[in-house]
Coordinates of C-alpha atoms and ligand atoms in Angstrom, one line a residue:
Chain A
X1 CA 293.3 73.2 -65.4
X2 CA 293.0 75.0 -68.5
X3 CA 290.9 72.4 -70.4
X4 CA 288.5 73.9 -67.6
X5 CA 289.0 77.4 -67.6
X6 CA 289.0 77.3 -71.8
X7 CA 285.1 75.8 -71.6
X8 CA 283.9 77.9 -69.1
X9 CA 280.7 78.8 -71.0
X10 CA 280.0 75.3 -71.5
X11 CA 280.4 74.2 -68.6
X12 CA 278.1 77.2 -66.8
X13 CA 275.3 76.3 -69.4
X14 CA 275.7 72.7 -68.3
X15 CA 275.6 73.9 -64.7
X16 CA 272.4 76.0 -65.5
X17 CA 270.7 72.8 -67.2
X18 CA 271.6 70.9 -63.9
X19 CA 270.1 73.4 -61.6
X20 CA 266.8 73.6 -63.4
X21 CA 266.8 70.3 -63.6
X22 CA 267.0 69.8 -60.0
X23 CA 264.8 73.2 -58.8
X24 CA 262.2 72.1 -61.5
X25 CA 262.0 68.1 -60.7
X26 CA 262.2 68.5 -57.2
X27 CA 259.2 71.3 -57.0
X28 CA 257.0 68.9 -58.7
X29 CA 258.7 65.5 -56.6
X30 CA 257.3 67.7 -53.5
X31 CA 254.1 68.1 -54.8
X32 CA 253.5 65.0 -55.8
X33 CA 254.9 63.6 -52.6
X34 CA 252.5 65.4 -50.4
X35 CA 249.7 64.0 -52.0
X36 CA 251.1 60.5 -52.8
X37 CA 251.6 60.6 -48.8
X38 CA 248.1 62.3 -48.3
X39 CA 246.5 59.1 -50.0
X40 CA 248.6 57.0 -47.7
X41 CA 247.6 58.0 -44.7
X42 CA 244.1 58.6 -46.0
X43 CA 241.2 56.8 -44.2
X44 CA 239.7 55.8 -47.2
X45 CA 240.9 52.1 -48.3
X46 CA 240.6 52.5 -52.3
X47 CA 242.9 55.7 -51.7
X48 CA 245.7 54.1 -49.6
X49 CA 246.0 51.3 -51.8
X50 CA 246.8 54.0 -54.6
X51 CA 249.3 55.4 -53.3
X52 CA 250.8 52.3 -52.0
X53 CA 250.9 51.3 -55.1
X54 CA 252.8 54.2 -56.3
X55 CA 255.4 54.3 -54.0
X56 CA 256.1 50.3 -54.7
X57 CA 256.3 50.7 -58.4
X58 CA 258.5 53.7 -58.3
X59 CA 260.6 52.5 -55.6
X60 CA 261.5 49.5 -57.2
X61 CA 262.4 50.7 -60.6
X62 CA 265.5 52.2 -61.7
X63 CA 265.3 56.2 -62.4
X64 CA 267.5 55.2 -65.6
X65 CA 265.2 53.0 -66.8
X66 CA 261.9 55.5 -66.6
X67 CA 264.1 57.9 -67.9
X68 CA 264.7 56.2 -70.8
X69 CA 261.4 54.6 -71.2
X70 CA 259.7 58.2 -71.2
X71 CA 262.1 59.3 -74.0
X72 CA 261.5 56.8 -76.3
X73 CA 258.4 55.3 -75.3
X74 CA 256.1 58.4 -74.8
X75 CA 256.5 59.5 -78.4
X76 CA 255.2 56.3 -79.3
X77 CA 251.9 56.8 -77.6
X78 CA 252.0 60.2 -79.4
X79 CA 253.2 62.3 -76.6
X80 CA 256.0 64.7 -77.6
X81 CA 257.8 66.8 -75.3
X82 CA 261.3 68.2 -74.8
X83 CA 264.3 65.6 -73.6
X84 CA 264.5 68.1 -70.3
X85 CA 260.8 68.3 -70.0
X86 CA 260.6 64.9 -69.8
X87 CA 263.4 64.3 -67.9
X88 CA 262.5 66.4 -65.5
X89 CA 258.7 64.9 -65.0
X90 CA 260.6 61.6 -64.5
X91 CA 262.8 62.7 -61.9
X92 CA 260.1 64.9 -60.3
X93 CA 257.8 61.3 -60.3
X94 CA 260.1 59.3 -59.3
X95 CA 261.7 60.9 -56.4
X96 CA 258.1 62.3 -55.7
X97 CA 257.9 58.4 -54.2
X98 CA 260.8 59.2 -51.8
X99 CA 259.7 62.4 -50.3
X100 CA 256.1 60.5 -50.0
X101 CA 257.8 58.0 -48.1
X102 CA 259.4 60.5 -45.7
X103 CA 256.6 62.6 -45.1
X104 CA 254.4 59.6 -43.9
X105 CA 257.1 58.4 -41.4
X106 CA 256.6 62.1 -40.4
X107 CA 253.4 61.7 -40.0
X108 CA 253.4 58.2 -37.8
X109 CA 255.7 60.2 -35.8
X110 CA 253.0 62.9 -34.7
X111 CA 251.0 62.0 -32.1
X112 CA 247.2 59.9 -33.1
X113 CA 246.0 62.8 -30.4
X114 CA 247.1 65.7 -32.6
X115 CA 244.6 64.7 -35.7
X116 CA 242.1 63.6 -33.4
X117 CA 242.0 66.8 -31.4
X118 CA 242.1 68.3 -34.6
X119 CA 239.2 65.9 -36.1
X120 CA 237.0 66.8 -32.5
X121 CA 237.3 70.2 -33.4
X122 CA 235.2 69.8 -36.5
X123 CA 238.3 70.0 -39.0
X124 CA 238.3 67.7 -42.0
X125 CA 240.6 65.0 -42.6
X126 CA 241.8 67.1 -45.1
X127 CA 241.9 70.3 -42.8
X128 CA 243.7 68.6 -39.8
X129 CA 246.4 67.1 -42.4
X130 CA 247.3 70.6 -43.7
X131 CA 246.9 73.2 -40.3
X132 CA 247.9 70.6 -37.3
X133 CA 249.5 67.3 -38.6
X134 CA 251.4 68.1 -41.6
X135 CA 253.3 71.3 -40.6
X136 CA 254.5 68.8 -37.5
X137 CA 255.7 66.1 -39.1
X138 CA 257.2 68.6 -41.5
X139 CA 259.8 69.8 -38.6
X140 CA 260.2 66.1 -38.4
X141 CA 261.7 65.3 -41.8
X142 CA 263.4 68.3 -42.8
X143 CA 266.6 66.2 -42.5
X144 CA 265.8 63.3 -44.6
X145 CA 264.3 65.8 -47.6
X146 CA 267.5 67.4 -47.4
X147 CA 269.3 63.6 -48.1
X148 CA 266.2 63.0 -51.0
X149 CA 267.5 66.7 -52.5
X150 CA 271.1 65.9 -52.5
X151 CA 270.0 62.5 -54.2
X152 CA 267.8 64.3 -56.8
X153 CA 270.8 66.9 -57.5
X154 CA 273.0 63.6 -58.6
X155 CA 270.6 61.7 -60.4
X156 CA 270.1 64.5 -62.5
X157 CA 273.0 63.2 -64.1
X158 CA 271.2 60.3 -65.0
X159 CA 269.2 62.5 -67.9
X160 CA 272.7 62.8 -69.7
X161 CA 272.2 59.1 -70.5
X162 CA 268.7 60.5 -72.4
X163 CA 271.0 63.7 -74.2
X164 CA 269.7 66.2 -72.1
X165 CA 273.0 68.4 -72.2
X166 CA 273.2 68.7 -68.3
X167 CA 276.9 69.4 -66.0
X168 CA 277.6 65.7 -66.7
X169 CA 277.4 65.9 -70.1
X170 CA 278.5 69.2 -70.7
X171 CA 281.9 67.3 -69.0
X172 CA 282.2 64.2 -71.3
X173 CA 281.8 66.8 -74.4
X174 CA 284.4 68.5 -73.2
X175 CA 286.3 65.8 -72.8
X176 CA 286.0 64.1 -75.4
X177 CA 287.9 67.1 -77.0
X178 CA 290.5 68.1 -74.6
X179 CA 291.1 64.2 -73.1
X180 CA 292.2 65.5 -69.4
X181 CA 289.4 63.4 -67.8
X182 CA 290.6 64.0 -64.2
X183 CA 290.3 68.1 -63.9
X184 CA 287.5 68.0 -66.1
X185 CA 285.3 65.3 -64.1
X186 CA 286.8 66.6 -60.9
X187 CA 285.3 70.4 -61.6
X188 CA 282.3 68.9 -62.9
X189 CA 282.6 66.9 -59.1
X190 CA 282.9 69.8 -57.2
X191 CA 280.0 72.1 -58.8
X192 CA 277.9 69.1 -57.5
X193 CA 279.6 68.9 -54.0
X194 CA 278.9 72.6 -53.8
X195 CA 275.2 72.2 -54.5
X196 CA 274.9 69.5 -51.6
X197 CA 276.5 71.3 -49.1
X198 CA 274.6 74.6 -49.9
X199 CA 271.3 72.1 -49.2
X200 CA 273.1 70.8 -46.1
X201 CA 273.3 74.7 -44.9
X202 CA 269.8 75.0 -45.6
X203 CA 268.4 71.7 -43.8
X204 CA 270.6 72.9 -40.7
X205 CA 268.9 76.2 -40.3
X206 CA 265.7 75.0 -41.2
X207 CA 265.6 72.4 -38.4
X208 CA 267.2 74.6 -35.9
X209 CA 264.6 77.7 -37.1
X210 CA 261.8 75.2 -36.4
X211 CA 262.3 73.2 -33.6
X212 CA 259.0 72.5 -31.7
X213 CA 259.2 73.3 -27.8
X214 CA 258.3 70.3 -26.3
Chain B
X1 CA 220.5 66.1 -26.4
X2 CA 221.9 62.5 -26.7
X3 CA 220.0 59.6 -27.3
X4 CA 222.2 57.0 -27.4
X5 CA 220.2 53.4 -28.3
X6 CA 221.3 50.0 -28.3
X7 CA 224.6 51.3 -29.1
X8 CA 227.4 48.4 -29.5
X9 CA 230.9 48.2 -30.1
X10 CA 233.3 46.1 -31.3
X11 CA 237.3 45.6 -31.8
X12 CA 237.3 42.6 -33.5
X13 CA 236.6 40.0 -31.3
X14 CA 236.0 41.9 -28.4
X15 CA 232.7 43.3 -27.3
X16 CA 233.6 46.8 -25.9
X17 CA 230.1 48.5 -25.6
X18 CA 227.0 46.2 -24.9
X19 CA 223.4 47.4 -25.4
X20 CA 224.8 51.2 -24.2
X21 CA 221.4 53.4 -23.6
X22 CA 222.0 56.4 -22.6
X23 CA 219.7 60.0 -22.8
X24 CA 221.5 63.0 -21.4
X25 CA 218.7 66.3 -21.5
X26 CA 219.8 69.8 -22.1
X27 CA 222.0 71.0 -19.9
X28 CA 222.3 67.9 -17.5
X29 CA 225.7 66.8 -16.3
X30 CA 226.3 63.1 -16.9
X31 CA 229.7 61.8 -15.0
X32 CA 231.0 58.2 -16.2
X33 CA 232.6 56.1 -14.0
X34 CA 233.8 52.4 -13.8
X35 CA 237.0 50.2 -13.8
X36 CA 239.9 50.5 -16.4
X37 CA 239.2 48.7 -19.5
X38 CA 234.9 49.2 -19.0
X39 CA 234.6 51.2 -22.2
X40 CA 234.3 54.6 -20.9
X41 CA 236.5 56.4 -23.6
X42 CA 235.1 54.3 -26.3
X43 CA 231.9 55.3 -25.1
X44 CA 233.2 59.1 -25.4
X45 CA 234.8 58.7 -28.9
X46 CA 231.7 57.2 -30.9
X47 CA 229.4 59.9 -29.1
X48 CA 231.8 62.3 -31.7
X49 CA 232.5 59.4 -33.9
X50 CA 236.1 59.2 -33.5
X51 CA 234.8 55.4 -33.4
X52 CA 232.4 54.2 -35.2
X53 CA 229.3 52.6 -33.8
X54 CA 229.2 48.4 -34.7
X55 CA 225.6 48.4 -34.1
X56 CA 222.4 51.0 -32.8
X57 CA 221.8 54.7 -32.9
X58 CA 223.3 57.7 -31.5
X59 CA 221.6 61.0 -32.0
X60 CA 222.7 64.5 -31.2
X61 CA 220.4 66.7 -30.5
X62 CA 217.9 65.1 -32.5
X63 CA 220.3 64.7 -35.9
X64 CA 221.6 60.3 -36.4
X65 CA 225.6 61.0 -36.7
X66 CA 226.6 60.7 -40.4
X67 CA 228.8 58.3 -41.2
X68 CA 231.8 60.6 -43.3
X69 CA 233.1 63.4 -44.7
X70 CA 232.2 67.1 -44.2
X71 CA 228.4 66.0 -42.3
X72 CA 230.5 64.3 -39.8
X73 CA 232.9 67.4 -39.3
X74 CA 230.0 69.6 -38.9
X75 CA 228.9 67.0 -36.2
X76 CA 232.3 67.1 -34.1
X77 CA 232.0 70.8 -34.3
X78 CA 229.1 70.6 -32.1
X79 CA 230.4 68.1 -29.6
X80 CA 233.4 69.6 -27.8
X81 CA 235.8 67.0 -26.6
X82 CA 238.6 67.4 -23.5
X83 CA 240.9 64.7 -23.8
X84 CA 243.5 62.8 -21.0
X85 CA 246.3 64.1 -22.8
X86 CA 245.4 67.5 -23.9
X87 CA 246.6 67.2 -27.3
X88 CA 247.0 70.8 -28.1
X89 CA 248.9 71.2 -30.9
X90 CA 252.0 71.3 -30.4
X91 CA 253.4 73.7 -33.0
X92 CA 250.8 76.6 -32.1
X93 CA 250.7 79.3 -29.3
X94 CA 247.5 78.9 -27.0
X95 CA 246.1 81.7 -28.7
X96 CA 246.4 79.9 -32.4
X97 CA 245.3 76.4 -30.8
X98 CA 242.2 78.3 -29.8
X99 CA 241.1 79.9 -33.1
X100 CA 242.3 77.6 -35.4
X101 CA 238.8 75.7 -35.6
X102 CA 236.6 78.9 -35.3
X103 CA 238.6 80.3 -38.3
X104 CA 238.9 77.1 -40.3
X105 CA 235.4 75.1 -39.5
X106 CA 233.4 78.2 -38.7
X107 CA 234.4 80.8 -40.8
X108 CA 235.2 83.3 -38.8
X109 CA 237.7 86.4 -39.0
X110 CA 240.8 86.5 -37.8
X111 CA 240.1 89.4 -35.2
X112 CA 236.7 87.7 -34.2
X113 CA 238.1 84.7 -33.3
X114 CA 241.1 86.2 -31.9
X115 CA 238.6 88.0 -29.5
X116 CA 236.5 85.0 -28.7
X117 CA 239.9 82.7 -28.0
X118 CA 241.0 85.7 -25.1
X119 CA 237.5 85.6 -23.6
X120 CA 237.8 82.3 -23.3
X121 CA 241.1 82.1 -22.1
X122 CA 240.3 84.5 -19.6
X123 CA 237.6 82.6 -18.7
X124 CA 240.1 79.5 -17.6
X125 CA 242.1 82.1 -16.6
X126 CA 244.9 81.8 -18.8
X127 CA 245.0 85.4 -20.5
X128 CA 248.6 85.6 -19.8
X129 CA 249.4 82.7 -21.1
X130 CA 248.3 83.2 -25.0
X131 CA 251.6 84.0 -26.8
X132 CA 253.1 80.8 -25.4
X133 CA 253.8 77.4 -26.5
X134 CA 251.9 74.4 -25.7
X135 CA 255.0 73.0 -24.2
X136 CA 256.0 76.1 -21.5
X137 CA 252.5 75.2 -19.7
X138 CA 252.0 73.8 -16.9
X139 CA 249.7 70.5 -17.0
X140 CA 246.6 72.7 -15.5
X141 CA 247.4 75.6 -18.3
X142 CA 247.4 73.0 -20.7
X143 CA 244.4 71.2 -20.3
X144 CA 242.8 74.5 -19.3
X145 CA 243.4 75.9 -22.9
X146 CA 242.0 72.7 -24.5
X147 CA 239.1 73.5 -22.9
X148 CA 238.8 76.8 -24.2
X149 CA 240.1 75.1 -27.4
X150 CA 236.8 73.1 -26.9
X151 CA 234.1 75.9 -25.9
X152 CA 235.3 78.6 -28.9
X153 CA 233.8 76.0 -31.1
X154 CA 230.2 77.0 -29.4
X155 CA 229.2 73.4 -28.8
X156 CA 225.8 72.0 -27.8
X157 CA 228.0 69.6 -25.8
X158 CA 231.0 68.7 -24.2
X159 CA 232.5 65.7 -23.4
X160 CA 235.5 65.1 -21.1
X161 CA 237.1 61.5 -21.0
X162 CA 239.6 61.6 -17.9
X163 CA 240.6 65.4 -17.7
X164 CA 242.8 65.0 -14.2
X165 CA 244.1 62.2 -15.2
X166 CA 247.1 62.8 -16.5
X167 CA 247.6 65.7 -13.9
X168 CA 249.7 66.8 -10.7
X169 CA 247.4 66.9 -7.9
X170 CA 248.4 70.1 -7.0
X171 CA 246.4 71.0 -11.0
X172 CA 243.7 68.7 -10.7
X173 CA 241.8 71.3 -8.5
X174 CA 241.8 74.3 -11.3
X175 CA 240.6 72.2 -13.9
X176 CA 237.8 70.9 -11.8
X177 CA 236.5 74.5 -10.9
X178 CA 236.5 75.5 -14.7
X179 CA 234.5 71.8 -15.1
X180 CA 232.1 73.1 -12.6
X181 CA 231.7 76.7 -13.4
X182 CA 231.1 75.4 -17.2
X183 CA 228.4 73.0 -15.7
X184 CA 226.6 76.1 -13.2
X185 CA 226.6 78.1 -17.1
X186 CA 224.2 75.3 -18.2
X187 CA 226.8 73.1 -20.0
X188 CA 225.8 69.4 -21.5
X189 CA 227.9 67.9 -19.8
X190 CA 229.3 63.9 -20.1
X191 CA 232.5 63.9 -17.8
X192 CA 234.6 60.4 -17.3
X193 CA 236.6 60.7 -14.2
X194 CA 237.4 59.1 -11.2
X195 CA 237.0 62.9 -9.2
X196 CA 234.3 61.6 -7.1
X197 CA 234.2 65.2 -5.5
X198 CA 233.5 66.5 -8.9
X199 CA 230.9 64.0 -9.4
X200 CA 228.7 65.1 -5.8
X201 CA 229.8 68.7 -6.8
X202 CA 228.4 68.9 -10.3
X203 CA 226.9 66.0 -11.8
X204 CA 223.4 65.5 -11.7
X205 CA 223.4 61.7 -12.3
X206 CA 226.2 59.4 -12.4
X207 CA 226.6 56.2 -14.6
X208 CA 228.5 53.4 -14.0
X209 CA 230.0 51.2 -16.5
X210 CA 231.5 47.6 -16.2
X211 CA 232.7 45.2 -18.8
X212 CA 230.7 47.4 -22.0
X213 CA 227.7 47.6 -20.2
X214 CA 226.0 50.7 -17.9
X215 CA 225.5 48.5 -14.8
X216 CA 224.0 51.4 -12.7
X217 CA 222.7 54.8 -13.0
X218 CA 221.6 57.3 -10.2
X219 CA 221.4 60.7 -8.7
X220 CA 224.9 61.5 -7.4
X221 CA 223.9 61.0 -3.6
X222 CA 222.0 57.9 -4.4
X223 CA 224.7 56.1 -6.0
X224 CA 227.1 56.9 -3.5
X225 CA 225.6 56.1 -0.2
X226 CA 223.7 53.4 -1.6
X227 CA 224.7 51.8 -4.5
X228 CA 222.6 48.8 -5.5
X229 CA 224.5 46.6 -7.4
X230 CA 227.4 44.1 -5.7
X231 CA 230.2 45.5 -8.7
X232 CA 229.3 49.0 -8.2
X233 CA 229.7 48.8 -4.3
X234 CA 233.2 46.6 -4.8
X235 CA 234.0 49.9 -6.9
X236 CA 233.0 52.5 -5.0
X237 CA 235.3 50.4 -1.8
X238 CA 238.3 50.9 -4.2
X239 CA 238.5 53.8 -5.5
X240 CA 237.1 55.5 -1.9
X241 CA 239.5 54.0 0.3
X242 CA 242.2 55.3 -1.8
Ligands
LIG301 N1 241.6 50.9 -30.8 C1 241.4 49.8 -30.0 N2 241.6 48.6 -30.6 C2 241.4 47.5 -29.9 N3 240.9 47.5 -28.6 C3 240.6 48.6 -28.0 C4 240.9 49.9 -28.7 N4 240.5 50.9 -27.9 C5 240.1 50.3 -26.7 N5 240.2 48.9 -26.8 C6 239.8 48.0 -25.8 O1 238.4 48.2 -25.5 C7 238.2 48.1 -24.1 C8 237.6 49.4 -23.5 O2 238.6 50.4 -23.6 P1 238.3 51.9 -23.1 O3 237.1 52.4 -23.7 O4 239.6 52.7 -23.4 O5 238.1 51.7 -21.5 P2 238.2 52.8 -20.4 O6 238.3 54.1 -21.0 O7 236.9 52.5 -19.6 O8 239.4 52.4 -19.6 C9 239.5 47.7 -23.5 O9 239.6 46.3 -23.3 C10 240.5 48.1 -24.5 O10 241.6 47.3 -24.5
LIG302 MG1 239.8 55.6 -20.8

């Protein structure tokens, strides 16, 4: 217990590093999965196949292995940026592919009628995504982006492996000088556990706020 | 207002829409009818292009229909379309289903639309009904509102595939009235239904399709007491003894 309590301040610097990490990556991983899922759904051909082509490559390659492509690889092609910069546009990429994949089953699950009515109207295809079928399918998949947050939250462990100094690493510093790897790993455990079920709360109340009457 | 010309369709294979011509004037009402599986709606949805055409010309009010992007959109906002299923949206109060397109396509304020979308909805005769969900309607309420949904758009024409269908009978009636009121306004009018009531009522000539192709067309009375083709008349036997 007190190989804890005597690295407090690392271990909140580590937490800190974790929760930008994760508010940072997944910010940009719903970005980019709204329009990675806008080009799949997209009438045009060229545009689908795009962003099919995204969600295949990313989906089928491990996060560790971008991540540690990016770090050393990027510089080579003379892009330099910060270990958590980077790490954090890998994560934000990568599981942009997931929340891409979630929003379109969202979107098959809204009624054809809804973006036709919409398309009648005189809305663009871009229009009818954004005001009638998006905000739908939204209420749809709060619950499985709540699952892809939780999953972010722990993978940003995986940027420790790249010596960005994050909750996971802040732990195996810390243990490598006190050597009491089960309260130290087990704190480290529970500071994660903590942020999952705070995004559990969240998803709850979310879905239950916006329930659609049908 | 729509010249339609050696319009065909296809799914594949399948020939939907055969050698469709079709002119419907200003302010005429055209009612559709014809057996399941005839090509009624797919006549409907490339008259706003929610299908595209395989082959000929379809003009609207005088302008071909372009083939994408924001010229079509312009397009649809000028055809008004009333489908089977309603389709309001689903996470919107009446009031927001009907000026979500005046605001978005046409520009409009948020108080102007606001005060178009409660004429209109008094004009169905839904006032009451504007702060409520799609889903605490009645059939009638809804498909009522998708026609005001329809109308605040200002189109030149509307189009109705199958309004009733999907309706109570005790409903069927209210929609119909708004149908024909819109129609006595001067309304373009092209209605699929099998209401042949509405069709003697309102329409001031009636086309019937079969197998993709416009077999007959005729004044209301006409067609009715003497149809001239064999398939229209075995129609007609169905659908009137029923
Ligand atoms: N999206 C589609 N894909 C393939 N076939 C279709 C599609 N829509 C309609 N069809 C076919 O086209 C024919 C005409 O359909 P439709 O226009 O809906 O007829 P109606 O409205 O007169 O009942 C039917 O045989 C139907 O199966
Ligand atoms: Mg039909």
């Amino acid at each position: 217990m007190s190989a804890l309590l005597d690295h407090l301040p690392e271990f909140w610097q580590g937490l800190i590093v974790t929760l930008q990490l994760t508010a940072a990556s997944f910010a940009g991983a719903a970005v980019m999965g709204l329009v990675i899922a806008a080009l799949r759904v997209s009438p045009v051909p060229v545009l689908r196949g795009i962003g099919t082509a995204y969600v295949e490559t990313l989906q089928n390659l491990p996060l560790l292995v971008l991540l540690v492509l990016a770090v050393f690889g990027l510089p080579e092609i003379g892009l330099q940026a910060g270990l958590q910069v980077t790490a954090t546009v890998v994560i934000a990429l990568y599981e942009g592919a997931y929340i891409a994949e979630a929003l379109r089953s969202g979107v098959n699950a809204v009624s054809s009628g809804q973006g036709e009515a919409a398309r009648a109207l005189g809305l663009t295809f871009g229009q009818s995504l954004r005001h009638v079928v998006l905000p739908q399918a939204l209420r749809t998949v709060i619950q499985p982006i709540g699952n892809i947050f939780i999953a972010l939250t722990m993978n940003t462990s995986l940027a420790a492996a790249v010596g960005v100094v994050e909750l996971t690493a802040a732990a195996n510093r810390v243990n490598l000088l006190e050597a009491q790897p089960i309260p130290i790993f087990v704190g480290a455990g529970l500071a994660y556990a903590v942020i999952a079920a705070c995004a559990g709360l969240v998803t709850g109340r979310l879905e239950r706020r916006l329930a659609v009457v049908r | 207002m729509i010249r339609v010309q050696g319009l065909n369709k296809w799914f594949g294979e399948h020939h939907v829409l055969r050698d469709i011509d079709l002119h419907v004037a200003q302010g005429e009402v055209v009612v559709v009818i014809g057996p399941s599986g005839s090509g009624k709606s797919t006549l409907c949805r490339c008259l706003n292009r929610l299908e595209s055409a395989g082959s000929g010309e379809i003009l609207i009010d005088g302008v071909p229909a372009p083939v994408e992007g924001r010229e079509l959109a312009r397009l649809r906002a000028d055809v008004g379309m009333v489908f089977q299923a309603f389709n309001l949206f689903q996470h919107k109060t009446v009031l927001d289903n009907v000026m979500l397109a005046p605001m978005k396509v046409r520009g409009l304020s948020r108080a102007e639309a606001e005060k178009t979308a409660r004429d209109l909805l008094a004009r169905v005769g839904i006032a009451e009904q504007a702060g409520k969900m799609p889903g605490q309607l009645s059939g009638g309420q809804q498909q009522r509102a998708a026609i005001a949904r329809a109308l605040a758009m200002r189109p030149k024409v509307m189009l109705f595939d199958e309004p009733t269908s999907a309706l109570d009978p005790e409903m069927v009636g209210e929609v119909l009235d708004v149908m024909v009121q819109l129609a006595a306004d001067g309304m373009t009018m092209v209605v699929v239904t099998h209401e042949m009531g509405f069709a003697r009522r309102a329409a001031d000539r009636v086309v019937f399709m079969d197998d993709g192709q416009i077999v007959e067309m005729a004044e209301p009375n006409a067609f009715f007491e003497s149809p001239t083709t064999d398939r229209a008349r075995n129609f007609l036997a169905k659908v009137l003894t029923h």
